[in-house]
Coordinates of C-alpha atoms in Angstrom, one line a residue:
X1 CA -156.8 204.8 92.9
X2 CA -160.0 205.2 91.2
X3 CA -162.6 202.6 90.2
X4 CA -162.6 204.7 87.0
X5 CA -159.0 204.5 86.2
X6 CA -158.8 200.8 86.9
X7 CA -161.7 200.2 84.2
X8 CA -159.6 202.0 81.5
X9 CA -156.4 199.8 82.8
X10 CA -158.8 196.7 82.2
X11 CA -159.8 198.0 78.7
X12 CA -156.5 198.4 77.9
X13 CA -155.4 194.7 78.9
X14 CA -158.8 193.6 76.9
X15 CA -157.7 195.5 73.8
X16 CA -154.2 195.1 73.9
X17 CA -153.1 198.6 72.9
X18 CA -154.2 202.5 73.9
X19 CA -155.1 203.3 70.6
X20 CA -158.3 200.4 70.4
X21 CA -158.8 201.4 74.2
X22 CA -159.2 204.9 73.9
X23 CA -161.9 203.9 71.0
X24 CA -163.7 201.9 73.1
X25 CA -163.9 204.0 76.0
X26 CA -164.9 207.1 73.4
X27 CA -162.0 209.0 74.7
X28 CA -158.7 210.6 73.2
X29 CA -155.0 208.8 73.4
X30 CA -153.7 211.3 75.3
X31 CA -156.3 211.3 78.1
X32 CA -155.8 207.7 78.5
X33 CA -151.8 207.5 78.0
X34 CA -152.2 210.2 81.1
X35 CA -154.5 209.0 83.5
X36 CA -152.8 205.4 83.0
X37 CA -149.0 207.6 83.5
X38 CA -150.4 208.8 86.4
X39 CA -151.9 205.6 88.2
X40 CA -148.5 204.1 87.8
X41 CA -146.9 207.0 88.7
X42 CA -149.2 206.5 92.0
X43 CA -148.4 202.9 92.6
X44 CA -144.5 203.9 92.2
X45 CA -144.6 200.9 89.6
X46 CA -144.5 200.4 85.7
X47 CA -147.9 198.1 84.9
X48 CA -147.3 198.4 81.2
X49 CA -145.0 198.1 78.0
X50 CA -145.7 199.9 75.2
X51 CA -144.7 198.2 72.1
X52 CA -145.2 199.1 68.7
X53 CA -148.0 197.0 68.0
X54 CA -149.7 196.1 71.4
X55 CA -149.3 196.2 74.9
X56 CA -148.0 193.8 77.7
X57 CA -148.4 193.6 81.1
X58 CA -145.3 193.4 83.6
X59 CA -145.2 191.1 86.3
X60 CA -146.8 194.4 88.4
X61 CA -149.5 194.9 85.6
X62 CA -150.9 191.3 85.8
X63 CA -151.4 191.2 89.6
X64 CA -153.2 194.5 89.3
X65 CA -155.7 192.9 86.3
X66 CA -156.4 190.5 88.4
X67 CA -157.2 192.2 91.8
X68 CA -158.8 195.4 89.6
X69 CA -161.6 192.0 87.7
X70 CA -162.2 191.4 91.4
X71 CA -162.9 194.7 92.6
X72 CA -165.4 196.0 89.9
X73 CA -167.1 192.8 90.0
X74 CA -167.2 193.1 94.0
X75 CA -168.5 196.6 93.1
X76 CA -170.6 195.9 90.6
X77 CA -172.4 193.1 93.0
X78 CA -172.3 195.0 95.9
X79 CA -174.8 198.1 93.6
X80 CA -176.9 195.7 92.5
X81 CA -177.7 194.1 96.1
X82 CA -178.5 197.7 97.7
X83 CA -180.2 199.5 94.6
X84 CA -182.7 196.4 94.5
X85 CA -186.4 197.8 95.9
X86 CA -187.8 196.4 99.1
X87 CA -190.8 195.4 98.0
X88 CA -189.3 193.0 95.2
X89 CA -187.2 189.6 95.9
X90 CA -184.7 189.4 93.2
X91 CA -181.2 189.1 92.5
X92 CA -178.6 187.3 92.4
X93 CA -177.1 184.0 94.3
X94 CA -173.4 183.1 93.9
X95 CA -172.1 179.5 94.8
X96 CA -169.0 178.2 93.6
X97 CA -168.8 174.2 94.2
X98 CA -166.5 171.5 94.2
X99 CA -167.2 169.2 91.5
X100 CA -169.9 166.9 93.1
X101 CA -173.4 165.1 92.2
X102 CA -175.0 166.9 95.0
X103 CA -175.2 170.2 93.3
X104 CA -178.4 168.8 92.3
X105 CA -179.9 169.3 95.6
X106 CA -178.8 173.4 95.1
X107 CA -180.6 172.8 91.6
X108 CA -183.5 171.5 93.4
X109 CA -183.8 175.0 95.8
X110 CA -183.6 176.8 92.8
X111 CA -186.5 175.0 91.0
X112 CA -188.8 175.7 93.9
X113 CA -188.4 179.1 93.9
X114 CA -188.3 180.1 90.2
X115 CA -192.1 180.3 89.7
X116 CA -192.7 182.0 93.1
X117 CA -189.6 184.3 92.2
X118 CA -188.5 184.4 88.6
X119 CA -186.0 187.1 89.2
X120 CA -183.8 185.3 90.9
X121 CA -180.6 184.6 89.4
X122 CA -178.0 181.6 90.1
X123 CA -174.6 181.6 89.3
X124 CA -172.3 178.5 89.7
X125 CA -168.5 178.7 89.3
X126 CA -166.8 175.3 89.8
X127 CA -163.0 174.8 91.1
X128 CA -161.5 173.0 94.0
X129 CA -161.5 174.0 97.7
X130 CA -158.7 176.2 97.0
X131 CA -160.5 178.6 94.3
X132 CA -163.8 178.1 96.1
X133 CA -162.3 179.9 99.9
X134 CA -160.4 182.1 97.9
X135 CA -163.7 183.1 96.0
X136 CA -165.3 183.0 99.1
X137 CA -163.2 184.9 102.0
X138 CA -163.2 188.3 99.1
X139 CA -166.9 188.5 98.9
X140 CA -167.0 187.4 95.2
X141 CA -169.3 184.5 96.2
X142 CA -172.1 183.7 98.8
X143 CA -172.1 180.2 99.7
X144 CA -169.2 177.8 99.2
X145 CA -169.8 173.7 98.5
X146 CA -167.0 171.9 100.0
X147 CA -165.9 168.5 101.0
X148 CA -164.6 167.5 104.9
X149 CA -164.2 169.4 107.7
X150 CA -165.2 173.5 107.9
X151 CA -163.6 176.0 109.9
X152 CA -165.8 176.6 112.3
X153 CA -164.2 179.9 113.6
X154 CA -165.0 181.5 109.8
X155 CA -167.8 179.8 108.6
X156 CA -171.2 178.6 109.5
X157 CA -172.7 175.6 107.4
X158 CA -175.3 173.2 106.2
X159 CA -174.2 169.4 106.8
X160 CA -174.9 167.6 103.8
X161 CA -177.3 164.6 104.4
X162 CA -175.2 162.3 101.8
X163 CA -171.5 161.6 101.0
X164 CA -170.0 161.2 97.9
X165 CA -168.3 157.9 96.7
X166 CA -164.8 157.8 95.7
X167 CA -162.8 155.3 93.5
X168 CA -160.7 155.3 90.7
X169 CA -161.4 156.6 87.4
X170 CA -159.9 154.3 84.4
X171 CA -159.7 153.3 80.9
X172 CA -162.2 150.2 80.9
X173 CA -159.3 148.2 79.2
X174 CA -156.7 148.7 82.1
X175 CA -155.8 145.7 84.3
X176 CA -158.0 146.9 87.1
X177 CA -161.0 147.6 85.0
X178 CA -162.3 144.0 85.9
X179 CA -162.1 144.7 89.8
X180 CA -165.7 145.1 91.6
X181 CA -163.4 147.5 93.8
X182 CA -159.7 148.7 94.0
X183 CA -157.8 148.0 97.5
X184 CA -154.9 150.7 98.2
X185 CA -151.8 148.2 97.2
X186 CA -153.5 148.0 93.5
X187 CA -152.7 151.2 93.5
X188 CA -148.8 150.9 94.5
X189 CA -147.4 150.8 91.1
X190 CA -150.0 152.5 89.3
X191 CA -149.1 156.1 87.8
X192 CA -151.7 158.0 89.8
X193 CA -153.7 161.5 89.1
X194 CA -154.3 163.1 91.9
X195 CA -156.2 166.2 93.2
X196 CA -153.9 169.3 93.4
X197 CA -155.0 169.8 97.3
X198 CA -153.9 166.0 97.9
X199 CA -151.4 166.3 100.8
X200 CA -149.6 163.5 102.8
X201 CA -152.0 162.1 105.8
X202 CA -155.2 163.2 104.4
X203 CA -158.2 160.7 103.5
X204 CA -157.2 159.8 100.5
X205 CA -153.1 159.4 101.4
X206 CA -153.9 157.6 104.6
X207 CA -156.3 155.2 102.9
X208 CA -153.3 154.4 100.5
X209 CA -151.2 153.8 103.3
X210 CA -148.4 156.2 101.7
X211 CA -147.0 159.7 101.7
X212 CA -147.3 161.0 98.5
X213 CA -143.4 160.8 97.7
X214 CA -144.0 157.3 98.2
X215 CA -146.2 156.9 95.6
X216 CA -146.5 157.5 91.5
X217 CA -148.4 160.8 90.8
X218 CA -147.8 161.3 87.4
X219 CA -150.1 164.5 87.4
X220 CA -152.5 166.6 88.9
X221 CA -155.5 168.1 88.6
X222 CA -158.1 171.0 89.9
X223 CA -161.7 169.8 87.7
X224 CA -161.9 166.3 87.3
X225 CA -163.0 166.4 83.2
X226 CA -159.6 167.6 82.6
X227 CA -158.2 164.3 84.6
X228 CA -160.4 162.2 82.6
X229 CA -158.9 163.3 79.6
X230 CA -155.6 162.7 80.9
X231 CA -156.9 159.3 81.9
X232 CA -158.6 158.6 78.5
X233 CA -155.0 158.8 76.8
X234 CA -153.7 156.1 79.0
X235 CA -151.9 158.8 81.3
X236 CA -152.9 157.0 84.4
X237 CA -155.6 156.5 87.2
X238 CA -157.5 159.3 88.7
X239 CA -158.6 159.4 92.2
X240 CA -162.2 160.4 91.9
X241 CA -165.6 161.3 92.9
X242 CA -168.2 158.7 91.6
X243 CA -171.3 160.3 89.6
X244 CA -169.2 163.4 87.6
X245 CA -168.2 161.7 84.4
X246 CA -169.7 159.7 82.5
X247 CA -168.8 156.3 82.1
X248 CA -171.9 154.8 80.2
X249 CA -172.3 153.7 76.6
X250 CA -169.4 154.5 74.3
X251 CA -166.8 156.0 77.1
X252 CA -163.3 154.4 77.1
X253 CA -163.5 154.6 80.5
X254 CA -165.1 153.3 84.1
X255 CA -165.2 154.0 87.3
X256 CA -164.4 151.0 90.5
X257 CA -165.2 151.6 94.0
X258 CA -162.4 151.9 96.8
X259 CA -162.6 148.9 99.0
X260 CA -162.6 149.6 101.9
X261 CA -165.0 152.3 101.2
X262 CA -164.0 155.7 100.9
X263 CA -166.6 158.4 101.2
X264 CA -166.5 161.7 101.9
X265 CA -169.0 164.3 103.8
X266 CA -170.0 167.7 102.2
X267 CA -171.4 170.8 103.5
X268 CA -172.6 174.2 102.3
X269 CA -170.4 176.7 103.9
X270 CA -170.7 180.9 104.1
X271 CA -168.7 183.6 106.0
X272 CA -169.5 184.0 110.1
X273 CA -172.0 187.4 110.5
X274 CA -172.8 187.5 106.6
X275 CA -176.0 189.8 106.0
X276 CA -177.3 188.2 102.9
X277 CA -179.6 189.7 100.6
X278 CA -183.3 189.1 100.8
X279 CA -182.9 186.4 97.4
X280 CA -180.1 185.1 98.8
X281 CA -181.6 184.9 102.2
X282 CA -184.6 183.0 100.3
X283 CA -182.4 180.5 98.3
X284 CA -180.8 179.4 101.5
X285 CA -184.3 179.0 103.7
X286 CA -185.0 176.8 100.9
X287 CA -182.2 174.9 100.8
X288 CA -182.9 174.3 104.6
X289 CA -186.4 173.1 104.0
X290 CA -184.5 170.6 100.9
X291 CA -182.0 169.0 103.7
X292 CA -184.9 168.4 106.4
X293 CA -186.7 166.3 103.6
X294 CA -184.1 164.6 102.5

């Protein structure tokens, strides 16, 4: 399969028919129809149906999408990182982070650098732990920020030297709203919206003192802005990271403490035996010097 092919499947997808494909790629129908006839012919699969009006993707046809995105963009990173002369320190540094205050200390690398190094780039893509391994183990992405524990057989890391604060998100006219702090059997009753990677006998379930089954989630979530909307419309209470929304001035809602305190460690985390690129190699000596001042 070439990388060639799988760009004129991907302008297909983007323009939703041959005919607007072919235009964009400056080539004829039939050149495309072929080499697209062919690539499933290769794969033994149908990727496509052809309709009068535009084209949609079989089950087949949106896995390959998604794997051929990932490919050119590993492709197109990988170029750019070799092409780069020696004698000039630029690039790009890819982090994708968990949804946490402390990306201002990544931030704070990054402002060091820039006047030393202008071309360096920095590229943050937020998601959970899941997206952010995921992102991470296929080379999409440098560094990963996570919360807890790190596989120490994949990944080496930088320890965090502060922890993030969690507590319950609300609307400031809920019963609990007038708490200093929430205790886990305040919680009981409550309809609760809980991370999607929550799972039974983990910080936050064991500081409930319930499996999950035990307890009212009435939803889920992956980025906590999306919760807080959900919360906003009376949905329910979101178990949350303190310092991500914004509870000040005219927000409906507020944010109580868990008593007893629930905090949670962080750490920088990238693949064991990772050559980095010299700009990436200089955003992370920074971010060293950052933690040892802290």
């Amino acid at each position: 399969m070439e990388l060639r092919v799988l760009e004129y499947f991907l302008a297909v997808t983007r323009e939703q028919s041959i005919s607007g494909a072919a235009e964009y790629l400056h080539l004829s129908q039939p050149t495309l129809s072929r080499q697209l006839k062919d690539m499933e012919d290769e794969l033994g699969k149908q990727l496509m149906i052809r309709g009068n009006r535009k084209i949609t993707l079989t089950e087949e046809g949106m896995i390959l999408r998604k794997r051929a995105e990932e490919i050119l963009e590993l492709v197109q990173k990988t170029e750019h990182e070799i092409t780069i002369s020696d004698e000039i320190i630029a690039g790009d540094v890819y982090i994708g982070a968990g949804e946490t205050d402390a990306v201002r200390l990544l931030a704070k690398a990054g402002k060091r650098l820039q006047s030393e190094y202008p071309d360096i780039h920095y590229h943050i893509s937020s998601g959970d732990s899941t997206d952010v391994l995921e992102s991470l183990d296929k080379g999409l992405i440098d560094f990963g920020l996570l919360f807890g524990t790190v596989d120490t057989s994949k990944y080496e890391y930088l320890e965090f030297p502060l922890k993030d604060v969690y507590g319950i998100l609300m609307r400031k006219d809920s019963p609990l709203a007038k708490k200093d702090s929430v205790c886990p059997t305040d919680l009981h009753d409550k309809p609760l919206i809980f991370n999607r990677n929550t799972r039974d006998d983990d910080l936050l379930t064991s500081w409930l003192g319930k499996s999950i089954s035990e307890l009212n989630v009435i939803a889920t979530y992956n980025l906590l802005f999306n919760a807080s909307l959900m919360v906003d419309e009376g949905l329910g209470y979101a178990i949350a990271l303190d310092k991500i929304i914004n509870v000040t001035g005219e927000s409906n809602l507020c944010f109580v403490p868990c008593e007893p305190a629930l905090n949670v460690g962080m750490n920088l985390i990238w693949k064991k035996y990772q050559v980095f690129p010299k700009a990436v190699k200089k955003f992370l000596d920074e971010f060293q010097k950052i933690l040892e001042t802290e």
